[in-house]
C-alpha cells in the first residue's frame, strides 16, 4: 500500500524566514512525487514535481529515497506563500491516481 | 483554454438518496479523475476514466460509479447515500499519452455534498 504523511497540519513562519514543509512516503516501487498548492479561494494546482528538478516560486523539493522523504523548502518565505500544501505520490502508470497527504497549512506572517 | 468546471457547486441530500455530479474536463484533456475530500483531509482517489472506460479505482464501494462521455466530460454517481459521503468531490483532468503528458492534474473547484 502507498501512503503519504505530512506530519505538520499547521506551520507558521515570519516573512523572510526559511520554511520547510515535511513529506514522507511509503511505496514499494519507484515513486513520482508532487507538491500541489491551494491558495485562498483558488483551486488546487500543481506547484512542482520531483522529476522536473525545477524551482517554482523559489520552492524546491528533493526526493530522498533513503529517507523516503520529499520535503518542500524555500529559503525566504513571502506572505503570498500562505496556502495549503499537499504532497502527493503517483504509484503505477496512471498519472490520474495520486495519493495525497493530509496537507499543511502554511501561514507567513508580516 | 477552458479550465475544469464542475456542477453543482453545492447540494444537500438525505440518506439513501442518489446524487450525480458533473465535470467538464479542460480543453484537450482525455482523462478524468475523481477525488473525495473529507473535511480536514487530503483528496482521496475514487476512480479515473480514460477513453470512456474506468481505468483505475481507489478503495470505494460499487455504489460509487462513473461515466465518461465522447467529449471527455464525466459524471460521478453515488447511490444509497450515507452520512459519511458528505465531502467535497473534486474532478481533475489530464492528458494521457504522448508528448503532452506532463503528469499534471488540473482540478475543478469541486462539488460540496452534504448528506443529512
Short mmCIF file of C-alpha atoms in Angstrom, two decimals:
data_model
loop_
_atom_site.label_atom_id
_atom_site.label_comp_id
_atom_site.label_asym_id
_atom_site.label_seq_id
_atom_site.Cartn_x
_atom_site.Cartn_y
_atom_site.Cartn_z
CA UNK A 1 0.00 0.00 0.00
CA UNK A 2 1.17 3.51 -0.64
CA UNK A 3 0.95 6.27 1.90
CA UNK A 4 1.92 9.92 2.20
CA UNK A 5 2.43 11.55 5.58
CA UNK A 6 2.64 15.25 6.25
CA UNK A 7 3.37 15.46 9.97
CA UNK A 8 2.55 19.15 10.40
CA UNK A 9 -1.02 20.28 9.98
CA UNK A 10 -0.08 23.90 10.66
CA UNK A 11 3.17 25.76 10.08
CA UNK A 12 3.76 29.43 10.88
CA UNK A 13 6.82 31.46 9.95
CA UNK A 14 7.70 35.12 9.58
CA UNK A 15 8.36 36.77 6.26
CA UNK A 16 11.96 36.26 5.18
CA UNK A 17 12.46 33.17 7.32
CA UNK A 18 13.27 29.78 5.80
CA UNK A 19 10.45 27.31 5.54
CA UNK A 20 10.38 23.54 5.21
CA UNK A 21 7.21 21.50 4.76
CA UNK A 22 7.80 17.86 5.52
CA UNK A 23 6.56 14.94 3.48
CA UNK A 24 7.31 11.26 3.96
CA UNK A 25 6.04 8.48 1.78
CA UNK A 26 5.69 4.73 1.76
CA UNK A 27 5.81 2.94 -1.58
CA UNK A 28 7.48 -0.28 -2.68
CA UNK A 29 8.20 0.75 -6.26
CA UNK A 30 9.82 3.74 -7.90
CA UNK A 31 7.79 6.77 -6.83
CA UNK A 32 6.94 10.01 -8.51
CA UNK A 33 6.29 12.81 -6.05
CA UNK A 34 4.47 16.09 -6.45
CA UNK A 35 3.62 19.13 -4.40
CA UNK A 36 0.20 20.68 -5.00
CA UNK A 37 -0.86 24.01 -3.52
CA UNK A 38 -4.20 25.66 -2.85
CA UNK A 39 -4.20 29.41 -2.31
CA UNK A 40 -7.16 31.10 -0.67
CA UNK A 41 -10.26 30.96 -2.89
CA UNK A 42 -8.37 29.20 -5.66
CA UNK A 43 -8.41 25.64 -6.91
CA UNK A 44 -5.80 23.02 -6.21
CA UNK A 45 -2.86 23.38 -8.58
CA UNK A 46 0.50 21.79 -9.21
CA UNK A 47 3.46 23.53 -7.62
CA UNK A 48 6.29 21.22 -8.63
CA UNK A 49 7.20 17.62 -9.40
CA UNK A 50 10.42 15.86 -8.49
CA UNK A 51 11.23 14.59 -11.96
CA UNK A 52 11.46 18.15 -13.27
CA UNK A 53 14.06 19.17 -10.71
CA UNK A 54 12.78 22.71 -11.00
CA UNK A 55 12.39 25.64 -8.66
CA UNK A 56 8.95 27.20 -8.71
CA UNK A 57 8.26 30.47 -6.87
CA UNK A 58 11.53 29.90 -5.03
CA UNK A 59 10.44 26.47 -3.76
CA UNK A 60 12.49 23.33 -4.26
CA UNK A 61 11.98 19.72 -3.22
CA UNK A 62 14.46 16.88 -3.36
CA UNK A 63 13.45 13.25 -3.41
CA UNK A 64 15.42 11.31 -0.80
CA UNK A 65 14.78 7.64 -1.42
CA UNK A 66 16.87 6.57 1.55
CA UNK A 67 14.73 8.56 3.96
CA UNK A 68 11.59 8.21 1.79
CA UNK A 69 11.07 11.95 2.00
CA UNK A 70 10.19 14.78 -0.33
CA UNK A 71 10.37 17.91 1.79
CA UNK A 72 9.45 21.28 0.28
CA UNK A 73 11.82 24.13 1.04
CA UNK A 74 12.11 27.84 0.47
CA UNK A 75 14.96 29.93 1.87
CA UNK A 76 12.99 33.16 2.31
CA UNK A 77 9.23 32.87 2.82
CA UNK A 78 6.89 35.53 1.45
CA UNK A 79 3.39 36.44 2.64
CA UNK A 80 1.95 35.27 -0.67
CA UNK A 81 3.24 31.76 0.10
CA UNK A 82 0.48 31.37 2.69
CA UNK A 83 -1.63 28.47 1.46
CA UNK A 84 -2.49 24.81 1.93
CA UNK A 85 0.21 22.50 0.61
CA UNK A 86 -0.32 18.85 -0.29
CA UNK A 87 2.34 16.29 -1.00
CA UNK A 88 1.22 13.61 -3.48
CA UNK A 89 2.57 10.31 -4.70
CA UNK A 90 1.97 8.63 -8.04
CA UNK A 91 2.30 4.90 -7.87
CA UNK A 92 1.95 2.87 -11.03
CA UNK A 93 1.49 4.13 -14.55
CA UNK A 94 -1.56 6.33 -14.22
CA UNK A 95 -0.96 10.00 -13.57
CA UNK A 96 -4.59 10.41 -12.60
CA UNK A 97 -4.24 8.30 -9.48
CA UNK A 98 -2.43 10.22 -6.79
CA UNK A 99 -2.19 9.50 -3.09
CA UNK A 100 -2.31 12.77 -1.18
CA UNK A 101 -1.12 13.62 2.28
CA UNK A 102 -3.38 15.40 4.73
CA UNK A 103 -1.92 18.77 3.88
CA UNK A 104 -0.05 21.51 5.73
CA UNK A 105 -1.44 25.00 6.17
CA UNK A 106 1.42 27.44 5.84
CA UNK A 107 0.98 30.92 7.28
CA UNK A 108 3.63 33.54 6.63
CA UNK A 109 3.35 36.48 8.99
CA UNK A 110 4.50 40.01 8.00
CA UNK B 1 -8.28 27.45 -22.90
CA UNK B 2 -11.25 26.38 -20.78
CA UNK B 3 -10.48 25.03 -17.33
CA UNK B 4 -12.16 22.18 -15.47
CA UNK B 5 -15.72 23.01 -14.48
CA UNK B 6 -17.91 21.13 -12.04
CA UNK B 7 -21.59 21.27 -11.23
CA UNK B 8 -23.39 21.71 -8.98
CA UNK B 9 -21.16 23.65 -6.60
CA UNK B 10 -23.22 22.77 -3.54
CA UNK B 11 -26.00 20.31 -2.87
CA UNK B 12 -27.81 18.75 0.04
CA UNK B 13 -29.23 15.23 0.01
CA UNK B 14 -30.68 12.87 2.57
CA UNK B 15 -29.52 9.39 3.48
CA UNK B 16 -30.47 6.76 0.93
CA UNK B 17 -30.82 9.19 -1.96
CA UNK B 18 -28.75 9.18 -5.11
CA UNK B 19 -26.61 12.00 -6.50
CA UNK B 20 -24.97 12.80 -9.83
CA UNK B 21 -22.06 15.20 -10.07
CA UNK B 22 -20.79 16.51 -13.37
CA UNK B 23 -17.41 17.56 -14.69
CA UNK B 24 -16.21 19.13 -17.92
CA UNK B 25 -12.54 18.48 -18.50
CA UNK B 26 -10.04 21.05 -19.64
CA UNK B 27 -9.88 21.52 -23.38
CA UNK B 28 -7.63 18.90 -24.99
CA UNK B 29 -7.60 16.56 -22.00
CA UNK B 30 -8.71 12.94 -22.39
CA UNK B 31 -8.55 11.63 -18.82
CA UNK B 32 -10.73 12.45 -15.85
CA UNK B 33 -10.11 11.50 -12.24
CA UNK B 34 -12.47 11.92 -9.30
CA UNK B 35 -11.42 12.55 -5.73
CA UNK B 36 -13.29 12.75 -2.43
CA UNK B 37 -12.01 15.26 0.11
CA UNK B 38 -13.45 15.00 3.59
CA UNK B 39 -13.10 17.96 5.93
CA UNK B 40 -9.52 18.35 7.14
CA UNK B 41 -8.21 15.58 4.90
CA UNK B 42 -6.34 15.40 1.65
CA UNK B 43 -8.11 14.33 -1.54
CA UNK B 44 -8.71 10.59 -1.82
CA UNK B 45 -8.74 8.91 -5.24
CA UNK B 46 -12.09 7.42 -6.24
CA UNK B 47 -11.52 6.40 -9.87
CA UNK B 48 -10.24 7.50 -13.24
CA UNK B 49 -11.74 7.38 -16.70
CA UNK B 50 -9.84 7.17 -19.96
CA UNK B 51 -11.44 6.62 -23.35
CA UNK B 52 -14.82 6.22 -21.70
CA UNK B 53 -13.71 3.30 -19.52
CA UNK B 54 -12.82 3.08 -15.85
CA UNK B 55 -9.05 2.92 -15.68
CA UNK B 56 -8.15 2.55 -12.04
CA UNK B 57 -10.19 2.64 -8.86
CA UNK B 58 -9.48 3.50 -5.26
CA UNK B 59 -10.92 1.95 -2.14
CA UNK B 60 -14.54 2.94 -2.71
CA UNK B 61 -17.60 0.66 -2.82
CA UNK B 62 -19.51 -0.11 -6.03
CA UNK B 63 -22.23 2.39 -5.16
CA UNK B 64 -19.71 4.96 -6.41
CA UNK B 65 -19.82 4.76 -10.18
CA UNK B 66 -18.99 6.98 -13.08
CA UNK B 67 -19.19 7.67 -16.76
CA UNK B 68 -17.04 9.41 -19.31
CA UNK B 69 -18.59 10.73 -22.50
CA UNK B 70 -17.10 11.05 -26.01
CA UNK B 71 -16.37 14.72 -25.36
CA UNK B 72 -14.36 13.60 -22.27
CA UNK B 73 -16.79 15.12 -19.80
CA UNK B 74 -17.65 12.89 -16.88
CA UNK B 75 -20.21 12.08 -14.21
CA UNK B 76 -19.82 10.70 -10.72
CA UNK B 77 -22.85 8.85 -9.36
CA UNK B 78 -23.29 7.85 -5.77
CA UNK B 79 -26.19 5.59 -4.78
CA UNK B 80 -27.65 4.92 -1.33
CA UNK B 81 -26.02 7.97 0.18
CA UNK B 82 -24.58 7.68 3.68
CA UNK B 83 -23.75 10.43 6.15
CA UNK B 84 -20.02 9.77 5.63
CA UNK B 85 -20.37 10.63 1.95
CA UNK B 86 -20.55 14.28 2.95
CA UNK B 87 -17.44 15.78 1.40
CA UNK B 88 -16.00 17.94 -1.36
CA UNK B 89 -15.83 16.00 -4.61
CA UNK B 90 -13.06 17.08 -6.91
CA UNK B 91 -12.70 16.36 -10.58
CA UNK B 92 -9.29 16.56 -12.25
CA UNK B 93 -8.41 16.25 -15.90
CA UNK B 94 -5.15 15.40 -17.57
CA UNK B 95 -3.71 14.37 -20.88
CA UNK B 96 -2.64 10.76 -21.04
CA UNK B 97 -0.16 9.58 -23.64
CA UNK B 98 2.16 11.39 -25.97
CA UNK B 99 4.46 14.34 -25.51
CA UNK B 100 1.74 16.35 -23.83
CA UNK B 101 1.61 14.03 -20.85
CA UNK B 102 3.33 16.02 -18.13
CA UNK B 103 1.65 14.26 -15.26
CA UNK B 104 -0.05 17.46 -14.12
CA UNK B 105 -3.63 17.21 -12.90
CA UNK B 106 -5.90 20.19 -13.45
CA UNK B 107 -8.57 20.41 -10.77
CA UNK B 108 -12.02 21.86 -10.72
CA UNK B 109 -13.35 23.84 -7.78
CA UNK B 110 -15.35 20.91 -6.52
CA UNK B 111 -18.91 19.99 -5.64
CA UNK B 112 -19.68 20.13 -1.95
CA UNK B 113 -22.13 17.41 -0.97
CA UNK B 114 -23.91 17.40 2.37
CA UNK B 115 -25.84 14.29 3.36
CA UNK B 116 -28.38 14.73 6.15
#
